[in-house]
Amino acid sequence: MNQVPNFVHIKSPKISLVIDCRRNTPVVHYFGKILSSATNDDMLAELHVRQEPKCALVHEVPLSLSPCLGNGFTGHPGISLSDQGVAWSVGAELVDIEQIDSNSATFISVDEVRNIKISHSLTFDSSNVLKASTTIQNLGSTDLTVNDCAAPTFAVPDHITKIMSFEGRWSYEFQTTSIDLFLGAYTRENRKGKTSHDNFPGVVLHTPHTTEDQGECYGFHLAWSGNHRTRVELLPEQRTYAQMSELLGSGEIVLGKDESYSSPVLYVSYSSEGLNQLSQQFHDYVRKEILNPQFHSLPRPVHYNTWEGIYFDHDTDTLKQLASIVADVGAERFVLDDGWFKGRRTDRAGLGDWIVDKDVYPDGLQPLIDHVTGLGLGFGIWFEPEMVNPDSDLFRQHPDWVLSTLGNPQIDFRHQLVLDLTRKEVCDYLFNQISDILTEYPQIEYIKWDMNRDINHTGDQHGVSGIHKQTLAVYALIDRVKERHPAVEIESCSSGGARIDYGVLQHTDRVWTSDSNDALDRLSIQRGASFFIPSNLLGSHVGPRDCHITRRIMPIDMRISTAMFCHMGMEMDPRELTEEEKQALRDGTDIYKKNRHLIHNGDLYRYDSDGQNINFGIVAKDKSEALFAYNSIIETRRTQPPIFRYKGLLADAIYELKMIWPTKLNEYSPSLLNIIDGKHYSGEALMQFGMQLPIVCPQSGLVFKLTKTTI
Ligand code: GLA
C-alpha cells in the first residue's frame, strides 16, 4: 500500500485538478485553469484555511468525491446503501492512490466496519475532458443494496453562480436555460427509461459574465441512456457541488460478496475562455475517443429518409421513383423508415415481427435495394427492436415478454409495449431477427435504431425494476449486431432526440437530433445539442415545404442551409419538389459535399444569440478555411442588421471571402455583397472591424466561406 500524500495533481494541457487527501477522503480542492510551477501545495492549503463559524461544525465535513452520511455530510450523499445492518451509514477512509501518469489517478477508500470498498477513477484526455467514475464493491458476505452511487461529486468554486440546463420536449429538444444558483438544490430527475427529451443528462455551470467567447465555465455530462439525476447544490456554508448519478430503481442493484457496481462515466471539462472553447473540447473528445474510427474517417453521405415522404404508404414502385429523384438531387444513402415489416400498415401493429411484409413487398426488398444501389446510393433500414405492438405475432406468442409491474395496468403510448431485454431469450430473438434481415440483404449498410415510448412500468420477469439491466442489454444487443455485421452503421433515434448521450454513442454512429424538420426550431435545437455533441453526429434533414410538425412554411434555401451544418439529409416527398427546389438541393448538397470535411472536423464558434439571429461558424483546425452562417429568425429591431464579426481566424492571415449560400439573393437595394464577393481581407479586419450584414427577410440563412490565401 502506498502512503497517501496530502495532495494529488492530475492535469491535461489546459486544466489542473488538485485532489486534497489530507482528511483521508479525496476532495476536489482546485479544478480550473492549469497551474504553473509557481504555485505549490502549501499555498493552496493556506489560502483556503477557514475558521470555525458560529453555531456550526468546528471543521467542515469534506465535500469528497463521494460525500457520505458516515462522514457526517448533510448534503445529498454520493452513495446510499442498505442491508440488514449499518450499511446506510457508510463512511469510507482513503487507503490507497494509484497514479501511473500525470493525467489520471484512482482513489481507493475502504469502510472496514461495513466491508465496503469505494474507488474513484479520474482520467484526463489530451482534449481536456476528464472521465470520472465511482465503483462500489461489497467485500462482506451480506447482500448490499445500492440505492444510489453517484459519479464523483465535484466541488465548484463559489464565483460560479449560474446553471445552464438542456431541456425540451418531443420535436423541441436541447433548449437552454440559465438560472441563478440558489441556496438549496437544483435537481433534475429522469425516469423515462431512456435519456429523454426533457432532461438531457448534462449541465453547464458558469459565471454571470461568461459568454460564448469569454469567462469561466464547467460542463458535466453523464454518459447514460437510462434513468438519471443531476444535482447542483449550494450549501449554507457557501460550498457548491455538482453531482450526477444513474437514478436506480428500488432493489435494482444488489451486490453479493465481491460484486461491484460502477456509476456511469461522468465527462467533465472546464474552459477559462467561454462556452465555445468548452464545446470544442467536448467535440474533440468525442471525435477522437468515442466515435468508431471506421466510420468517422469516411465522408458522411447525404441521406434520404422515407418517413416524412410516405410514412406507412410503402410500395416498391413508389419507393423506386423516390430514390431516382433524390439520387438526382444529391442523395447518397436511402433509408427505408418504418412500415416495411409484417403487418405494419399503421403504428398500431407489427412491432416485434421483423420480417419483410409480403403483402407490400411480394418479392422482398431486393428489387428496391437493387434499384437504389444501382443508382449509386447506399441502403439503410429502420428497426425499433425494444418494442412490441400487442397486435403482433410476437406478442400473441409471448405476452409475458414485456416489462410490467404486478397488478398495474400498462399505460398507453403509441400502441406499444416495451420488451424485457433482461431476458436472454428476448435478446436472442431480436438479434436473430435483425441479423437475418442483414444477412438476407447484405447491401444494407445502415440501421436507424429507434425507441419510441417511455418505460413507465419497469418491472422485469422477476418483478424487479430493470432499467439498469435493460439499458446495458440495449447496448449489448447493438454491439452483438455490430460484431456480426461490422460494416453496418447504426443511428440512435428515440422519437427524435430522446436517446442522445455519450453512453449510446459508444455503440452507435449518428443520432437523429429531433423529429422536427422545421428549420427555425432546428437551428435552436442544433445550437443546444452542440454544447456537447459535434456536428458530424447530428442528423439534420431538409424537410417538407410546409413542416409537418409546426406547419410553418419555410423557403428551401433556409431548410438547406440549416441541414448542411450537421450530417445532412432530406426527408420529404420529392415528387412534390419544383424544378427550382430540385436545383437548390443539387447546389446545397454539392456545397455540403465540398465542405463536409470542414463541417465535421472544424472548431465550432457559436454567437451569443439575441433572439433575432442564430449564428455560428466552423473554422478548420489549421485556420486555412472557415464557414460562417448568419441566420435571420425574425425581423431586426433596427433598420440595419448588426455588424458580423468573424471568429477564430488568424489575425494576420489574408482570407478570400465568398458568400456561397444562397446561390441567388433578391436584395432590397444593393448591399456590400456586390462588392466583397471574392475579395481578400485580413483576419483582423474580419474579426475586429467586422462586416456589415445585408438586410434579408426573416427565415433566411446566408453562408460565407473564407479561404486563407498565400497573398
Ligand atoms: C420516430 C422517429 C421518426 C420515424 C418514426 C417512425 O418518431 O423519430 O423519425 O422513424 O419514429 O415510426
XYZ file of C-alpha atoms and ligand atoms in Angstrom:
723
model
C 0.000 0.000 0.000
C 1.293 3.468 -0.888
C 1.426 6.190 1.696
C -1.396 8.605 0.945
C 0.006 12.052 0.035
C -1.672 15.300 1.095
C -2.422 16.413 -2.448
C -2.632 14.641 -5.772
C -2.322 16.585 -9.023
C -3.625 15.455 -12.345
C -3.715 17.610 -15.417
C -4.460 17.998 -19.105
C -2.847 20.559 -21.409
C -5.164 23.332 -20.139
C -6.627 22.130 -16.844
C -5.289 21.299 -13.391
C -7.184 19.151 -10.939
C -5.849 19.032 -7.409
C -7.321 16.469 -5.041
C -6.969 17.129 -1.340
C -6.405 13.924 0.628
C -5.454 15.414 3.995
C -8.608 14.258 5.750
C -8.497 10.710 4.448
C -11.088 11.223 1.812
C -10.474 12.581 -1.728
C -11.829 16.113 -2.257
C -11.723 18.366 -5.331
C -9.530 21.156 -3.975
C -8.832 23.006 -7.194
C -10.268 22.387 -10.658
C -9.575 25.069 -13.212
C -7.045 26.759 -15.441
C -3.730 24.932 -15.462
C -1.418 25.912 -12.608
C 2.205 26.745 -13.225
C 5.159 25.597 -11.124
C 4.965 28.937 -9.289
C 2.092 27.510 -7.236
C 2.731 24.875 -4.619
C 0.547 22.776 -2.343
C 1.249 24.877 0.748
C -0.100 27.961 -0.966
C -3.304 26.190 -1.929
C -3.657 24.812 1.579
C -3.005 28.047 3.484
C -5.078 30.316 1.275
C -8.168 28.270 1.974
C -7.975 27.926 5.722
C -11.463 28.605 7.097
C -12.322 29.495 10.652
C -14.959 27.960 12.878
C -18.265 29.684 12.173
C -20.826 30.409 14.887
C -23.120 27.550 15.740
C -21.628 25.278 13.131
C -19.171 22.456 12.708
C -15.687 23.031 14.045
C -14.321 21.610 10.791
C -16.455 21.409 7.717
C -17.174 17.884 6.578
C -15.106 17.317 3.447
C -17.049 17.654 0.204
C -15.427 14.497 -1.085
C -15.774 12.633 -4.373
C -18.442 10.580 -2.566
C -19.575 12.597 0.449
C -21.452 10.213 2.750
C -23.588 10.138 5.872
C -20.872 8.240 7.698
C -18.530 11.165 7.110
C -21.148 13.461 8.629
C -22.154 15.007 5.307
C -25.565 16.683 5.413
C -25.940 17.453 1.712
C -27.049 14.767 -0.714
C -24.904 11.656 -0.120
C -22.848 10.473 -3.067
C -23.521 6.905 -2.004
C -26.618 5.469 -0.397
C -26.713 1.797 0.625
C -28.835 -0.534 2.646
C -28.592 -4.020 4.094
C -29.895 -5.628 7.265
C -27.281 -3.740 9.284
C -25.421 -0.440 9.236
C -24.534 -0.049 5.569
C -26.775 3.045 5.480
C -24.123 4.962 7.439
C -21.196 4.151 5.162
C -18.175 6.400 5.594
C -15.042 5.103 3.935
C -11.438 6.097 4.555
C -8.908 6.713 1.796
C -6.331 3.913 1.897
C -4.548 3.976 -1.431
C -3.947 6.015 -4.556
C -2.912 4.525 -7.849
C -1.261 7.003 -10.153
C 0.843 5.914 -13.075
C 0.922 9.177 -15.019
C 0.089 12.846 -14.579
C -3.249 12.530 -16.410
C -5.014 10.070 -14.164
C -5.410 8.689 -10.679
C -7.575 6.176 -8.857
C -8.504 6.748 -5.229
C -9.346 3.706 -3.152
C -11.277 4.050 0.076
C -12.458 1.324 2.408
C -15.073 1.191 5.148
C -13.672 -1.623 7.265
C -16.647 -1.752 9.613
C -19.079 -2.313 6.776
C -16.756 -4.181 4.396
C -17.239 -1.775 1.531
C -14.666 -0.571 -0.968
C -15.144 2.615 -2.978
C -12.915 3.507 -5.924
C -12.887 6.810 -7.765
C -11.241 6.869 -11.118
C -10.282 10.168 -12.774
C -8.651 10.293 -16.211
C -7.876 13.305 -18.375
C -7.595 13.131 -22.106
C -5.483 15.434 -24.257
C -8.715 17.189 -25.360
C -9.108 18.494 -21.784
C -12.038 16.259 -20.932
C -11.983 14.294 -17.695
C -13.638 10.881 -17.334
C -14.777 10.238 -13.789
C -16.491 7.229 -12.279
C -17.221 5.683 -8.907
C -17.152 1.948 -8.213
C -18.521 0.355 -5.094
C -17.627 -3.193 -4.093
C -19.175 -5.371 -1.425
C -16.325 -7.035 0.462
C -18.651 -8.637 3.002
C -20.873 -11.681 2.813
C -24.199 -9.909 3.441
C -26.115 -8.684 0.390
C -25.745 -4.961 -0.130
C -28.425 -2.908 -1.888
C -27.151 0.127 -3.785
C -29.780 2.854 -3.709
C -27.529 5.460 -5.240
C -23.903 5.614 -6.295
C -23.166 8.919 -7.947
C -20.246 9.505 -10.250
C -17.604 11.587 -8.428
C -19.023 14.707 -6.831
C -17.311 17.923 -7.921
C -16.906 20.870 -5.623
C -17.394 24.006 -7.724
C -15.771 27.398 -6.972
C -18.093 29.973 -5.435
C -17.902 32.526 -8.239
C -19.663 30.002 -10.474
C -23.231 31.044 -9.830
C -25.199 30.161 -12.969
C -26.717 26.834 -14.016
C -27.391 26.207 -17.698
C -29.710 23.286 -18.345
C -30.696 21.458 -21.513
C -34.353 20.646 -21.672
C -37.243 20.361 -24.084
C -39.890 18.024 -25.380
C -40.567 15.879 -28.410
C -39.635 17.891 -31.508
C -38.065 20.705 -29.456
C -35.108 19.165 -27.678
C -31.973 20.828 -26.287
C -33.389 24.212 -25.322
C -31.010 26.035 -22.997
C -31.988 27.972 -19.893
C -29.630 29.666 -17.449
C -30.794 30.260 -13.915
C -29.113 31.615 -10.799
C -27.756 29.187 -8.296
C -29.801 29.419 -5.101
C -29.444 28.190 -1.544
C -30.634 24.622 -1.776
C -30.599 22.142 -4.596
C -31.326 22.296 -8.293
C -32.360 18.752 -9.177
C -33.420 17.145 -12.451
C -34.590 13.571 -12.370
C -35.422 11.458 -15.372
C -37.493 8.286 -15.003
C -38.430 7.817 -18.650
C -36.246 4.721 -19.082
C -34.248 6.434 -21.846
C -32.084 9.537 -21.937
C -35.277 11.586 -22.523
C -36.345 14.640 -24.493
C -36.940 16.733 -21.413
C -33.898 16.172 -19.211
C -30.626 15.805 -21.085
C -28.080 14.489 -18.559
C -25.813 17.482 -18.905
C -25.331 20.810 -17.226
C -23.022 23.781 -17.694
C -22.079 25.867 -14.681
C -20.703 29.326 -15.348
C -20.124 32.810 -14.004
C -22.697 35.568 -14.596
C -20.314 37.124 -17.112
C -19.469 34.062 -19.141
C -20.342 34.317 -22.832
C -19.627 32.161 -25.839
C -16.175 33.716 -26.082
C -15.071 34.616 -22.582
C -15.348 33.669 -18.975
C -15.180 30.508 -16.960
C -17.466 27.513 -17.304
C -17.680 23.834 -16.396
C -19.519 21.201 -18.388
C -20.788 17.926 -16.877
C -22.344 15.114 -18.868
C -23.343 11.667 -17.629
C -22.880 9.004 -20.292
C -26.031 7.023 -19.670
C -29.175 6.200 -21.664
C -31.399 5.151 -18.758
C -32.721 6.998 -15.730
C -30.538 9.692 -14.246
C -30.306 12.527 -11.756
C -28.465 15.850 -11.871
C -27.998 17.841 -8.722
C -26.281 21.178 -8.187
C -26.458 22.317 -4.599
C -25.392 25.417 -2.771
C -24.835 24.585 0.887
C -25.336 27.147 3.649
C -21.595 27.424 4.256
C -21.238 28.680 0.674
C -19.930 25.490 -0.876
C -21.378 24.306 -4.175
C -21.197 20.880 -5.727
C -22.343 19.132 -8.878
C -23.378 15.504 -8.620
C -24.766 13.208 -11.293
C -25.886 9.629 -10.992
C -27.856 6.853 -12.533
C -31.282 7.001 -10.912
C -31.654 3.462 -9.646
C -34.982 1.762 -9.094
C -35.829 0.166 -5.799
C -33.821 -3.015 -5.270
C -32.332 -2.756 -8.745
C -28.717 -3.281 -7.669
C -27.999 -5.865 -5.004
C -24.345 -6.805 -4.567
C -23.318 -10.207 -3.249
C -19.844 -10.845 -1.874
C -17.126 -9.239 -4.020
C -19.633 -7.956 -6.540
C -19.392 -4.366 -7.640
C -21.393 -1.599 -9.267
C -19.867 1.255 -11.287
C -21.581 4.558 -11.873
C -21.926 5.685 -15.472
C -18.939 7.725 -16.592
C -19.209 11.433 -15.921
C -17.491 13.589 -18.537
C -16.289 16.910 -17.184
C -14.492 19.786 -18.788
C -13.553 23.349 -17.934
C -12.887 26.430 -20.010
C -11.497 29.784 -18.997
C -12.315 31.216 -22.416
C -16.039 30.862 -22.758
C -18.598 28.317 -23.814
C -17.271 27.822 -27.331
C -13.997 26.506 -26.041
C -15.815 24.171 -23.650
C -17.845 22.723 -26.526
C -14.787 22.430 -28.760
C -13.110 20.348 -26.055
C -16.101 18.011 -25.823
C -16.286 17.765 -29.622
C -12.592 16.918 -29.913
C -13.001 14.273 -27.249
C -15.974 12.620 -28.918
C -14.353 12.658 -32.353
C -11.106 11.249 -31.024
C -12.168 8.867 -28.290
C -15.788 7.849 -28.745
C -16.560 7.633 -32.430
C -15.807 4.489 -34.323
C -12.801 5.469 -36.478
C -14.002 3.060 -39.154
C -16.884 5.426 -39.972
C -15.556 8.701 -38.646
C -12.762 8.774 -41.213
C -15.286 8.493 -44.075
C -17.317 11.370 -45.514
C -20.855 11.346 -44.131
C -23.198 10.627 -47.065
C -26.278 12.744 -47.783
C -29.275 10.761 -46.564
C -32.733 10.443 -47.957
C -35.170 9.164 -45.322
C -38.632 7.991 -46.377
C -40.577 8.842 -43.187
C -41.997 12.297 -43.912
C -42.171 11.409 -47.610
C -44.577 8.492 -47.495
C -44.991 7.425 -43.837
C -46.575 3.921 -43.881
C -47.592 4.069 -47.512
C -44.968 1.647 -48.811
C -44.908 0.322 -52.333
C -41.853 -0.742 -54.320
C -42.606 1.273 -57.449
C -43.228 4.455 -55.492
C -40.075 3.960 -53.444
C -38.041 3.369 -56.599
C -39.429 6.584 -58.015
C -38.467 8.488 -54.860
C -34.979 7.014 -54.982
C -34.486 8.112 -58.587
C -35.500 11.675 -57.811
C -33.394 12.028 -54.681
C -30.358 10.485 -56.380
C -30.658 13.199 -58.996
C -30.692 15.957 -56.357
C -27.690 14.744 -54.400
C -28.688 11.953 -52.005
C -26.074 9.265 -51.365
C -27.920 6.913 -48.998
C -31.557 5.838 -48.993
C -33.014 4.939 -45.597
C -36.240 2.921 -45.624
C -38.050 4.041 -42.485
C -40.912 2.498 -40.531
C -43.513 0.450 -42.439
C -41.598 -2.337 -44.273
C -42.242 -5.252 -41.889
C -45.090 -7.646 -41.334
C -48.446 -6.072 -40.568
C -47.064 -2.557 -40.192
C -49.648 -0.548 -42.077
C -50.134 1.909 -39.210
C -48.442 2.432 -35.874
C -50.973 0.086 -34.255
C -49.449 -3.199 -35.364
C -46.340 -5.081 -36.377
C -43.585 -4.060 -33.949
C -41.785 -7.248 -32.987
C -42.326 -9.088 -36.300
C -39.122 -8.140 -38.103
C -39.757 -9.930 -41.371
C -40.484 -8.230 -44.677
C -44.218 -7.778 -45.268
C -45.005 -9.965 -48.280
C -48.312 -8.167 -48.892
C -46.434 -4.965 -49.599
C -43.151 -6.394 -50.867
C -44.189 -9.640 -52.651
C -40.637 -10.081 -53.973
C -38.982 -8.931 -50.764
C -36.770 -5.858 -50.540
C -34.289 -6.985 -53.185
C -35.917 -5.214 -56.170
C -35.900 -1.928 -54.237
C -32.378 -2.439 -52.944
C -31.118 -3.253 -56.442
C -32.736 -0.111 -57.784
C -31.313 2.071 -55.007
C -27.801 0.642 -55.185
C -27.990 0.723 -58.982
C -28.394 4.492 -58.668
C -25.185 4.565 -56.653
C -26.870 5.064 -53.253
C -26.262 3.088 -50.091
C -29.247 1.406 -48.405
C -30.394 1.734 -44.815
C -33.352 0.403 -42.859
C -35.382 1.204 -39.721
C -35.873 -1.038 -36.686
C -37.437 -0.432 -33.301
C -36.150 -3.578 -31.611
C -37.066 -2.871 -27.990
C -40.783 -2.550 -28.688
C -43.756 -4.754 -29.446
C -47.306 -3.976 -30.535
C -49.913 -6.108 -28.764
C -51.172 -6.636 -32.324
C -48.182 -8.709 -33.466
C -47.314 -12.387 -33.794
C -44.551 -11.906 -31.252
C -46.899 -10.615 -28.566
C -49.515 -13.251 -29.321
C -46.853 -15.928 -28.784
C -45.068 -14.310 -25.835
C -47.369 -11.911 -23.968
C -45.100 -12.290 -20.934
C -42.039 -10.871 -22.708
C -42.817 -7.267 -21.761
C -41.719 -5.099 -18.873
C -44.636 -4.716 -16.466
C -45.485 -4.282 -12.800
C -47.712 -6.679 -10.930
C -51.362 -5.694 -10.936
C -50.822 -2.289 -12.541
C -52.384 -1.751 -15.960
C -49.985 -0.843 -18.748
C -50.032 2.802 -19.821
C -50.910 3.539 -23.463
C -48.147 5.056 -25.515
C -48.223 4.774 -29.325
C -49.964 1.380 -29.023
C -46.749 -0.320 -27.999
C -45.140 -2.021 -25.012
C -41.511 -2.463 -24.029
C -39.848 -5.850 -24.398
C -37.961 -7.173 -21.396
C -34.399 -7.227 -22.678
C -33.138 -8.523 -19.361
C -34.375 -11.914 -20.631
C -31.753 -13.663 -22.712
C -34.385 -15.287 -24.954
C -35.762 -11.852 -25.901
C -32.324 -10.568 -26.909
C -31.610 -13.779 -28.817
C -34.910 -13.443 -30.674
C -34.223 -9.790 -31.576
C -30.643 -10.471 -32.579
C -31.722 -13.300 -34.877
C -34.486 -11.263 -36.486
C -32.212 -8.289 -37.165
C -29.292 -10.431 -38.221
C -31.476 -12.476 -40.597
C -32.531 -9.319 -42.425
C -28.929 -8.082 -42.633
C -27.780 -11.488 -43.852
C -30.531 -11.807 -46.455
C -29.776 -8.278 -47.703
C -26.040 -7.769 -47.306
C -26.282 -4.438 -49.146
C -27.853 -2.913 -46.012
C -25.146 -0.621 -44.666
C -27.138 1.371 -42.117
C -29.711 0.882 -39.366
C -31.866 3.590 -37.855
C -32.415 2.102 -34.373
C -35.488 3.724 -32.868
C -37.124 3.664 -29.421
C -40.472 5.404 -29.327
C -42.009 5.302 -25.889
C -41.204 5.982 -22.269
C -40.783 2.994 -19.991
C -43.425 3.539 -17.341
C -43.577 0.043 -15.910
C -40.023 -1.035 -15.350
C -40.536 -4.455 -13.744
C -38.627 -7.351 -15.298
C -39.523 -11.053 -15.272
C -38.656 -11.282 -11.554
C -40.816 -8.286 -10.704
C -37.749 -6.150 -10.033
C -37.158 -2.714 -11.513
C -34.973 -3.373 -14.510
C -33.912 -0.150 -16.241
C -30.243 -0.577 -15.311
C -30.080 -4.050 -16.853
C -32.371 -3.060 -19.720
C -30.064 -0.179 -20.685
C -26.988 -2.403 -20.595
C -28.886 -5.036 -22.595
C -29.697 -2.500 -25.328
C -26.010 -1.570 -25.558
C -25.067 -5.270 -25.669
C -27.640 -6.049 -28.357
C -26.357 -3.225 -30.566
C -22.794 -4.475 -30.044
C -23.818 -8.011 -30.907
C -25.399 -6.856 -34.170
C -22.279 -4.845 -34.961
C -19.991 -7.708 -34.171
C -21.823 -9.974 -36.610
C -22.248 -7.190 -39.203
C -19.265 -4.890 -38.698
C -19.827 -2.839 -41.844
C -23.255 -1.657 -40.670
C -23.508 1.846 -39.208
C -26.160 2.433 -36.554
C -28.090 5.603 -35.797
C -29.582 6.203 -32.359
C -33.108 7.590 -32.606
C -35.762 7.881 -29.939
C -38.715 9.858 -31.291
C -36.001 12.209 -32.463
C -33.523 13.165 -29.771
C -34.583 11.220 -26.673
C -31.561 8.925 -26.701
C -28.560 11.144 -27.299
C -25.706 10.799 -24.832
C -22.092 9.635 -24.721
C -23.267 6.234 -23.404
C -25.213 5.264 -26.508
C -22.590 6.926 -28.700
C -20.048 4.320 -27.631
C -22.242 1.867 -29.559
C -23.725 3.949 -32.385
C -22.522 6.268 -35.126
C -25.088 9.030 -35.588
C -28.106 10.443 -33.772
C -31.458 11.625 -35.069
C -31.378 15.014 -33.394
C -35.099 15.743 -33.479
C -38.277 14.820 -35.305
C -38.690 18.500 -36.070
C -37.545 19.354 -39.575
C -38.698 22.946 -39.040
C -35.546 24.878 -39.907
C -36.102 27.635 -37.341
C -36.744 25.222 -34.487
C -33.892 23.094 -35.766
C -31.420 25.962 -35.510
C -32.122 26.290 -31.822
C -32.222 22.513 -31.256
C -28.902 22.070 -33.044
C -27.449 25.011 -31.142
C -28.369 23.422 -27.790
C -27.144 19.988 -28.820
C -23.850 21.482 -29.971
C -22.775 22.185 -26.391
C -21.859 18.504 -26.036
C -22.402 16.804 -29.406
C -20.296 17.516 -32.515
C -21.934 18.366 -35.845
C -20.929 15.175 -37.634
C -23.171 13.105 -35.366
C -26.255 15.269 -35.592
C -28.615 14.112 -38.317
C -30.379 17.069 -39.951
C -32.731 16.791 -42.913
C -34.214 19.194 -45.415
C -37.867 18.677 -44.592
C -41.109 19.277 -46.497
C -42.015 22.808 -47.627
C -44.746 23.002 -45.011
C -43.256 21.476 -41.895
C -45.350 18.501 -40.766
C -44.784 19.271 -37.096
C -45.239 23.049 -36.914
C -46.981 23.678 -40.258
C -44.576 26.565 -40.776
C -43.788 27.139 -44.429
C -40.111 27.674 -44.933
C -38.082 28.607 -48.026
C -35.970 25.755 -49.393
C -32.783 27.829 -49.067
C -33.249 28.141 -45.318
C -34.050 24.457 -44.925
C -30.892 23.581 -46.841
C -28.523 25.928 -45.015
C -29.800 24.583 -41.676
C -29.253 20.933 -42.623
C -25.867 21.348 -44.265
C -24.112 22.167 -40.972
C -24.781 18.741 -39.481
C -24.932 15.292 -41.066
C -27.105 16.392 -43.966
C -30.080 14.596 -45.385
C -33.519 15.136 -46.885
C -36.883 13.886 -45.813
C -39.927 14.893 -47.855
C -41.948 13.562 -50.750
C -39.556 14.510 -53.559
C -42.339 14.183 -56.135
C -43.596 17.497 -54.810
C -40.365 19.374 -55.468
C -40.459 22.162 -58.030
C -37.635 22.409 -60.558
C -36.242 25.362 -58.594
C -36.283 23.394 -55.360
C -34.560 20.469 -57.048
C -31.833 22.779 -58.322
C -31.443 24.264 -54.834
C -30.990 20.737 -53.440
C -28.391 19.920 -56.086
C -26.495 23.116 -55.252
C -26.897 22.666 -51.485
C -25.799 19.048 -51.361
C -22.887 19.968 -53.598
C -21.742 22.625 -51.108
C -22.164 20.135 -48.255
C -20.096 17.523 -50.100
C -17.325 20.005 -50.864
C -17.204 21.243 -47.264
C -18.144 18.256 -45.101
C -14.526 17.610 -44.096
C -14.508 21.135 -42.633
C -18.016 20.982 -41.132
C -17.303 17.654 -39.443
C -13.792 18.297 -38.179
C -13.514 22.041 -37.600
C -13.975 24.095 -34.441
C -17.474 25.402 -33.820
C -17.915 29.058 -32.862
C -21.430 29.931 -31.741
C -22.541 33.534 -31.364
C -24.421 34.764 -28.315
C -27.991 34.794 -29.536
C -30.059 37.995 -29.431
C -33.258 36.105 -30.229
C -33.297 37.587 -33.737
C -30.488 35.513 -35.197
C -28.791 32.173 -34.561
C -25.303 32.499 -35.978
C -22.231 30.317 -35.905
C -19.055 29.464 -37.753
C -16.837 26.450 -38.255
C -13.116 27.074 -38.566
C -10.615 24.475 -39.741
C -8.155 23.390 -37.054
C -5.293 24.834 -39.107
C -7.305 28.050 -39.756
C -6.956 27.606 -43.503
C -10.685 27.813 -44.195
C -13.958 28.526 -42.473
C -17.695 28.668 -42.983
C -19.925 31.179 -41.207
C -23.714 31.185 -41.113
C -25.899 34.211 -40.454
C -29.452 33.042 -39.833
C -32.156 35.655 -39.583
C -35.019 34.313 -37.499
C -37.220 37.372 -37.025
C -37.100 40.926 -38.352
C -34.332 43.018 -36.815
C -35.366 45.812 -34.474
C -33.261 48.396 -36.276
C -33.291 49.422 -39.902
C -29.929 47.729 -40.408
C -28.835 44.329 -39.119
C -25.703 44.368 -36.960
C -22.036 44.085 -37.821
C -20.891 40.477 -38.128
C -17.527 39.867 -36.506
C -15.890 36.683 -37.649
C -14.178 34.496 -35.047
C -11.343 32.046 -34.681
C -9.313 33.192 -37.727
C -5.629 34.033 -37.894
C -5.435 37.780 -37.349
C -2.537 38.355 -39.679
C -3.623 35.996 -42.445
C -5.449 37.085 -45.581
C -8.704 35.345 -46.418
C -10.737 35.243 -49.585
C -14.381 35.935 -48.699
C -17.248 34.435 -50.680
C -20.937 34.169 -49.982
C -21.708 30.602 -51.048
C -25.358 30.370 -49.975
C -27.946 31.106 -51.171
C -26.887 30.988 -54.777
C -29.380 33.767 -55.589
C -30.472 36.553 -53.229
C -33.080 39.170 -54.037
C -31.992 42.293 -52.202
C -33.946 45.386 -51.239
C -31.170 47.601 -52.514
C -27.564 46.943 -53.481
C -25.552 45.861 -50.431
C -21.901 45.163 -49.786
C -22.470 41.664 -51.124
C -21.915 43.031 -54.602
C -18.552 44.426 -53.539
C -16.954 41.906 -51.224
C -17.504 38.658 -53.058
C -14.196 37.009 -53.891
C -12.181 39.850 -52.343
C -9.393 39.445 -49.805
C -9.457 40.654 -46.209
C -7.175 40.272 -43.236
C -8.300 38.067 -40.372
C -8.071 41.045 -38.023
C -10.293 43.207 -40.247
C -12.851 40.411 -40.400
C -12.721 39.743 -36.650
C -12.067 43.137 -35.084
C -13.737 45.508 -37.526
C -16.343 43.118 -38.852
C -18.696 43.158 -41.791
C -21.998 44.971 -42.191
C -24.654 42.316 -42.712
C -27.051 42.832 -45.588
C -30.792 43.228 -44.978
C -32.509 39.912 -45.531
C -36.010 38.619 -44.928
C -36.588 36.606 -41.781
C -36.162 32.865 -42.345
C -33.036 33.411 -44.412
C -29.647 31.833 -43.920
C -26.508 33.235 -45.534
C -23.341 31.168 -45.633
C -19.914 32.734 -46.103
C -16.775 30.831 -46.933
C -13.313 32.081 -46.033
C -10.222 30.607 -47.599
C -6.737 31.569 -46.475
C -4.715 32.784 -49.416
C -0.991 32.877 -49.903
C -1.060 36.559 -50.859
C -39.928 8.073 -34.661
C -38.728 8.648 -35.361
C -39.131 9.110 -36.749
C -39.679 7.940 -37.507
C -40.846 7.338 -36.744
C -41.330 6.065 -37.389
O -40.855 9.061 -34.371
O -38.173 9.690 -34.625
O -38.024 9.668 -37.417
O -38.678 6.995 -37.711
O -40.496 7.034 -35.414
O -42.340 5.488 -36.697
